[in-house]
């Protein structure tokens, strides 16, 4: 039996893609996954290009693998994901020992590419965009625990000035509704209790149905909620532009949808939002939050922030800080602006030095951390429904699970509880987790 080693960088979509790669290779080529890189005959790097210097990170990793191939020329090295789509043949020019370059929409063709390389011993590249063809090759999903990610759409039509996703993932395309429901039904029968719907702009979903109609995102959530065994629904990542009233109504009438939302805003300054080409204002965003709270009073909001975007003044930054306090965000993913070649923002003069960017990021993250702790303290003494995911990494005598608002809770319990919902009383508050007792 031959072995695959796969290294994945990036978002949940990349993780989902890697699981598809593994399943297709295990089925078609009779390979097995291994965590020992020196044992593998196929090395796969699934890449992400969101952050700065992503390409250099890729070539540094390939340089380490080059030594393995030098000792065993039969090893096949494949590079996929967003950097592969972005760089294409340049990867072969800089690393001529790479055998395969495949794109975000051609990963299902990898078994055939491997066969071609073995047969002809020359490099192979396919970074085309055959829409959602890859999902036609989806295999029945394996049980991966009590939670699962399901990709429902790919790509982005927004073309924000700082983002490479439309260039590496293509335009928005939605999977057929019935395919998604079938995949989730299989997972539910295998014991999955929580589903996380994935997409670059997940709330822009408009999938075809069997009768030629269009299923919108709000309707899809309600249909998933009807699947027996699925008791909790999440989604990521959404865009304020398409957070329409019909989606807000789902929060009013579908209790299986969690009271926790990640809704990226990126900046609290309308001037910066305009430079980012986000196509909404702070007032638009706040109006969405107000309607959400009306529909689901206990909802908690997390967001994304980019600090030090070209043109961001101290006043713009302070507007972001004030907005964070006003909305009272629970958590955030926050980063220093990363110049991505080929994006419109890369043409804007960067007027902020790195020291100032780091200072602003520290201030922003410190405020978010304070707010996160405040939200956690509100949970002290409360009863929380927790989906038990497994044995705690910190203490093998304890289990851990996740609350509806995405908090990790550790507690003492029986292994038979794994995969089930339990009610816990929150007894301790830690910086990054909670402690609970069974009720």
XYZ file of C-alpha atoms in Angstrom:
439
model
C 0.000 0.000 0.000
C 1.294 3.450 -0.941
C 0.817 6.527 1.177
C -0.236 10.164 0.720
C 0.999 13.017 2.845
C -1.023 16.211 2.536
C -0.227 19.579 4.106
C -3.046 22.130 4.166
C -2.843 25.871 4.727
C -5.716 28.320 4.922
C -9.426 28.392 5.582
C -12.064 25.733 6.253
C -12.692 25.577 2.499
C -9.121 24.391 1.991
C -9.584 21.813 4.739
C -12.750 20.636 3.009
C -10.928 20.444 -0.338
C -8.143 18.396 1.249
C -10.680 15.908 2.593
C -12.058 15.549 -0.956
C -8.532 14.966 -2.291
C -7.838 12.269 0.289
C -11.134 10.483 -0.360
C -10.655 10.458 -4.142
C -7.092 9.141 -3.911
C -7.911 6.511 -1.329
C -10.706 5.228 -3.566
C -9.202 5.484 -7.052
C -5.522 4.843 -6.461
C -5.675 2.745 -3.312
C -3.541 5.121 -1.315
C -3.731 5.681 2.421
C -3.217 8.935 4.283
C -0.151 9.178 6.528
C 1.138 11.801 8.942
C 4.713 10.657 8.352
C 6.056 12.647 5.391
C 9.041 10.313 4.959
C 6.692 7.350 4.482
C 4.701 8.917 1.641
C 5.084 8.357 -2.085
C 2.847 11.340 -2.931
C 3.332 14.715 -1.252
C 0.506 17.224 -1.692
C 0.603 20.876 -0.666
C -2.827 22.558 -0.590
C -2.074 26.271 -0.426
C -3.611 29.597 0.588
C -2.724 32.995 -0.887
C -4.619 35.339 1.436
C -1.645 36.452 3.489
C 1.468 38.314 2.371
C 4.451 36.275 1.128
C 2.255 33.210 0.610
C 4.278 32.236 -2.439
C 7.570 32.299 -0.514
C 6.056 30.119 2.171
C 5.132 27.601 -0.516
C 8.624 27.503 -2.040
C 10.267 27.152 1.365
C 8.114 24.081 2.008
C 8.865 22.683 -1.435
C 12.572 23.157 -0.755
C 12.276 20.875 2.254
C 10.464 18.265 0.168
C 13.092 18.481 -2.550
C 15.526 16.655 -0.276
C 13.070 13.774 0.089
C 12.654 13.522 -3.669
C 16.409 13.581 -4.177
C 16.641 10.446 -2.033
C 13.629 8.872 -3.766
C 13.014 10.125 -7.349
C 9.758 8.119 -7.514
C 8.085 10.527 -5.107
C 5.409 12.684 -6.770
C 5.032 16.262 -5.519
C 1.747 18.080 -6.216
C 0.877 21.702 -5.442
C -2.757 22.795 -5.350
C -4.997 25.497 -3.938
C -4.982 29.252 -4.351
C -1.234 29.808 -4.791
C -1.191 27.093 -7.464
C -4.022 28.815 -9.330
C -2.330 32.182 -8.993
C 1.215 31.135 -9.930
C 0.579 28.368 -12.480
C 3.680 27.456 -14.521
C 5.844 29.784 -12.433
C 5.903 27.018 -9.828
C 7.655 24.681 -12.275
C 10.133 27.406 -13.178
C 11.162 27.951 -9.573
C 10.834 24.337 -8.454
C 11.409 22.039 -11.435
C 11.114 18.960 -9.228
C 7.369 19.565 -8.770
C 5.300 17.109 -10.817
C 1.745 18.443 -10.651
C 0.084 21.833 -10.264
C -3.699 21.712 -9.829
C -6.286 24.388 -9.111
C -9.067 24.912 -6.613
C -11.614 23.631 -9.151
C -9.609 20.722 -10.587
C -8.654 18.757 -7.481
C -10.990 15.930 -8.519
C -8.734 15.353 -11.556
C -5.736 14.636 -9.355
C -5.949 10.802 -9.614
C -5.771 11.087 -13.417
C -2.904 13.591 -13.212
C -0.939 11.211 -11.007
C -1.470 8.400 -13.498
C -0.263 10.638 -16.340
C 2.876 11.618 -14.434
C 3.675 7.988 -13.640
C 3.121 7.007 -17.245
C 4.954 9.835 -19.018
C 7.272 11.119 -16.247
C 6.696 14.772 -17.101
C 5.009 17.547 -15.201
C 1.268 18.126 -15.438
C -0.745 21.310 -14.873
C -4.495 21.981 -14.725
C -5.638 25.220 -13.081
C -8.780 25.732 -15.154
C -12.209 26.687 -13.770
C -14.687 23.951 -14.758
C -17.294 25.438 -12.423
C -18.558 22.919 -9.857
C -17.525 19.827 -11.777
C -15.483 18.670 -8.786
C -18.633 18.114 -6.727
C -19.912 15.640 -9.306
C -17.037 13.444 -8.171
C -17.856 13.751 -4.476
C -17.738 10.450 -2.672
C -19.974 9.495 0.213
C -18.480 11.394 3.139
C -16.829 9.511 5.953
C -17.825 10.147 9.526
C -15.331 12.622 10.935
C -16.912 13.137 14.347
C -20.116 14.808 15.453
C -19.484 18.016 13.454
C -18.912 18.480 9.732
C -18.205 21.222 7.190
C -20.173 21.174 3.934
C -19.223 23.352 0.972
C -22.398 24.783 -0.590
C -20.916 27.356 -2.976
C -17.566 28.650 -4.188
C -16.065 31.811 -5.527
C -16.837 35.484 -5.173
C -18.261 38.227 -7.416
C -17.503 41.118 -5.062
C -13.908 41.929 -6.132
C -12.983 43.781 -2.938
C -9.864 45.788 -3.715
C -7.637 43.837 -1.304
C -8.761 40.274 -2.018
C -7.423 37.548 -4.342
C -10.331 35.118 -3.887
C -12.195 36.001 -7.142
C -8.962 35.355 -9.046
C -8.099 32.073 -7.312
C -11.579 30.606 -6.698
C -13.480 32.125 -9.620
C -16.942 33.682 -9.641
C -19.766 32.599 -7.359
C -21.257 29.215 -8.237
C -23.762 27.357 -6.044
C -24.046 23.586 -5.683
C -27.416 21.979 -6.429
C -29.612 22.043 -3.342
C -30.462 18.342 -3.504
C -26.787 17.305 -3.597
C -26.129 19.274 -0.422
C -29.134 17.817 1.396
C -28.169 14.283 0.311
C -24.615 14.717 1.614
C -25.847 16.093 4.943
C -28.398 13.268 5.280
C -25.615 10.701 4.935
C -23.535 12.486 7.554
C -26.510 12.644 9.917
C -26.953 8.869 9.639
C -23.284 8.485 10.522
C -23.728 10.465 13.741
C -23.018 14.071 12.739
C -25.106 16.442 14.856
C -23.748 19.852 13.804
C -23.339 21.168 10.255
C -21.280 24.193 9.213
C -22.236 25.466 5.738
C -19.203 26.809 3.849
C -18.690 29.358 1.109
C -16.623 32.427 0.319
C -19.945 34.320 0.279
C -22.140 31.661 1.806
C -25.254 33.843 2.142
C -25.138 34.532 -1.622
C -26.098 30.881 -2.201
C -28.622 30.346 -5.021
C -28.628 26.652 -5.842
C -30.718 24.897 -8.501
C -33.334 22.375 -7.380
C -34.533 19.157 -9.043
C -37.569 20.941 -10.528
C -35.628 23.814 -12.093
C -36.309 26.341 -9.336
C -33.767 28.316 -7.286
C -33.178 27.560 -3.622
C -31.976 30.624 -1.717
C -29.793 30.517 1.373
C -32.610 31.120 3.860
C -34.599 28.236 2.385
C -31.553 25.948 2.410
C -31.060 26.527 6.146
C -34.677 25.605 6.830
C -34.331 22.435 4.719
C -31.155 21.405 6.561
C -32.971 21.972 9.858
C -35.578 19.408 8.756
C -32.978 16.625 8.395
C -33.354 14.129 11.216
C -30.298 14.025 13.464
C -29.023 17.515 12.632
C -29.553 19.641 15.737
C -27.230 22.590 15.206
C -26.434 24.689 12.117
C -23.645 27.217 11.565
C -22.349 28.962 8.444
C -19.267 30.880 7.340
C -18.322 33.256 5.790
C -21.104 35.718 5.049
C -21.097 39.168 3.468
C -23.152 42.145 4.716
C -24.164 42.974 1.133
C -26.379 39.899 0.912
C -27.487 39.583 4.501
C -31.080 40.064 3.456
C -34.268 40.174 5.515
C -35.248 36.607 4.574
C -32.032 35.368 6.219
C -32.742 37.432 9.331
C -36.202 35.829 9.493
C -34.548 32.396 9.726
C -33.094 33.491 13.062
C -36.640 34.213 14.191
C -38.153 30.848 13.274
C -35.329 28.265 13.106
C -33.906 27.509 16.564
C -31.384 25.000 15.188
C -29.477 27.932 13.659
C -27.041 29.034 16.366
C -27.233 32.404 18.131
C -23.758 33.259 16.926
C -22.801 34.969 13.670
C -19.493 35.770 12.024
C -20.140 38.790 9.780
C -16.962 40.487 8.455
C -17.025 44.290 8.444
C -13.247 44.957 7.892
C -13.286 48.620 9.026
C -15.344 51.100 11.024
C -14.621 53.947 8.589
C -16.807 54.555 5.546
C -13.839 56.112 3.758
C -11.806 52.917 4.162
C -14.772 50.707 3.253
C -15.051 52.690 0.020
C -11.335 52.206 -0.730
C -11.797 48.507 0.007
C -14.747 48.422 -2.434
C -16.936 46.764 0.184
C -20.076 48.488 -1.253
C -21.822 49.023 2.074
C -21.547 51.620 4.824
C -21.137 51.331 8.561
C -24.750 52.468 8.873
C -25.865 49.577 6.608
C -23.952 47.093 8.744
C -25.344 48.460 11.990
C -28.898 48.256 10.616
C -28.372 44.543 9.878
C -27.175 43.951 13.441
C -30.156 45.814 14.889
C -32.575 43.653 12.884
C -30.707 40.502 13.924
C -30.937 41.407 17.599
C -34.643 42.051 17.161
C -35.077 38.579 15.655
C -32.670 36.821 18.070
C -32.041 38.964 21.193
C -29.295 36.692 22.575
C -27.198 36.608 19.381
C -23.447 37.278 19.609
C -21.444 38.708 16.704
C -17.844 38.167 15.614
C -16.137 39.893 12.700
C -13.008 40.457 10.585
C -10.863 43.580 10.670
C -8.006 44.748 8.458
C -5.685 47.196 10.194
C -3.429 49.619 8.351
C -5.176 49.581 4.979
C -3.554 52.143 2.613
C -5.061 55.542 3.348
C -6.179 54.660 6.886
C -5.629 57.719 9.081
C -5.601 57.805 12.864
C -9.158 59.146 12.691
C -10.232 56.187 10.510
C -8.667 53.779 12.981
C -10.396 55.446 15.923
C -13.708 55.118 14.077
C -13.054 51.375 13.869
C -12.339 51.206 17.599
C -15.519 53.130 18.407
C -17.533 50.839 16.139
C -16.110 47.729 17.826
C -17.244 49.064 21.198
C -20.635 50.134 19.841
C -21.507 46.749 18.353
C -19.790 44.980 21.261
C -18.261 42.280 19.068
C -17.619 39.039 20.872
C -14.582 37.861 18.890
C -12.679 38.768 15.739
C -10.103 37.733 13.204
C -7.894 40.793 12.777
C -4.833 41.271 10.602
C -2.393 43.868 9.379
C -3.161 44.738 5.754
C -1.356 42.386 3.388
C -0.540 43.636 -0.105
C -1.618 41.029 -2.650
C -0.074 41.452 -6.111
C -2.622 41.968 -8.871
C -5.323 43.416 -6.634
C -6.476 47.065 -7.041
C -5.381 47.899 -3.496
C -1.791 47.062 -4.402
C -1.803 50.212 -6.549
C -2.751 52.460 -3.609
C 0.175 54.146 -1.879
C 0.782 52.529 1.511
C 1.172 55.515 3.837
C 1.524 53.652 7.161
C 4.759 52.191 8.513
C 4.840 48.679 9.963
C 5.455 49.887 13.530
C 2.257 51.947 13.454
C 0.297 49.041 11.925
C 1.450 46.711 14.707
C 0.513 49.288 17.322
C -2.999 49.652 15.897
C -3.447 45.880 15.673
C -2.395 45.493 19.319
C -4.892 48.146 20.444
C -7.722 46.595 18.425
C -7.052 43.029 19.555
C -6.755 44.103 23.187
C -10.201 45.719 23.073
C -11.714 42.660 21.403
C -10.115 40.392 24.037
C -11.636 42.496 26.818
C -15.060 42.243 25.176
C -14.649 38.494 24.659
C -13.939 38.062 28.370
C -16.961 40.197 29.246
C -19.193 37.956 27.127
C -17.681 34.872 28.778
C -18.259 36.259 32.274
C -21.937 36.670 31.450
C -22.030 32.899 31.013
C -20.790 32.193 34.555
C -23.402 30.187 36.439
C -25.544 29.704 33.330
C -26.697 26.408 31.846
C -25.307 25.728 28.386
C -26.162 23.062 25.831
C -22.815 21.594 24.772
C -22.094 19.215 21.900
C -19.403 16.861 23.231
C -16.638 16.500 20.646
C -14.041 14.335 22.380
C -11.382 13.952 25.069
C -9.671 17.135 26.202
C -6.112 17.685 24.968
C -5.244 19.332 28.276
C -6.537 16.571 30.559
C -7.298 13.022 29.380
C -9.635 12.622 32.354
C -11.934 15.303 30.929
C -14.134 15.734 27.884
C -14.591 18.879 25.838
C -17.403 20.320 23.775
C -18.610 23.528 22.224
C -21.427 25.834 23.239
C -23.826 27.412 20.791
C -21.810 30.654 20.938
C -18.615 28.796 19.995
C -16.985 28.521 23.445
C -14.910 25.441 24.313
C -15.996 23.873 27.625
C -14.142 21.131 29.489
C -15.868 18.907 32.035
C -15.779 15.509 33.722
C -17.992 12.965 32.014
C -18.257 9.527 30.414
C -16.834 8.700 26.980
C -20.308 7.549 25.919
C -21.287 11.224 25.904
C -19.035 11.975 22.910
C -21.225 12.946 19.977
C -24.145 13.876 22.216
C -25.560 17.103 23.636
C -25.275 17.580 27.393
C -26.348 20.394 29.716
C -23.507 21.958 31.682
C -23.431 24.582 34.386
C -20.539 26.987 33.740
C -18.389 27.054 36.884
C -15.137 28.717 35.780
C -14.098 31.279 33.176
C -10.675 31.036 31.523
C -9.175 33.288 28.847
C -9.769 30.867 25.970
C -12.156 28.303 27.446
C -14.751 27.540 30.106
C -15.140 24.911 32.790
C -18.446 23.170 33.344
C -20.255 20.607 35.493
C -22.908 18.168 34.345
C -26.426 18.968 35.434
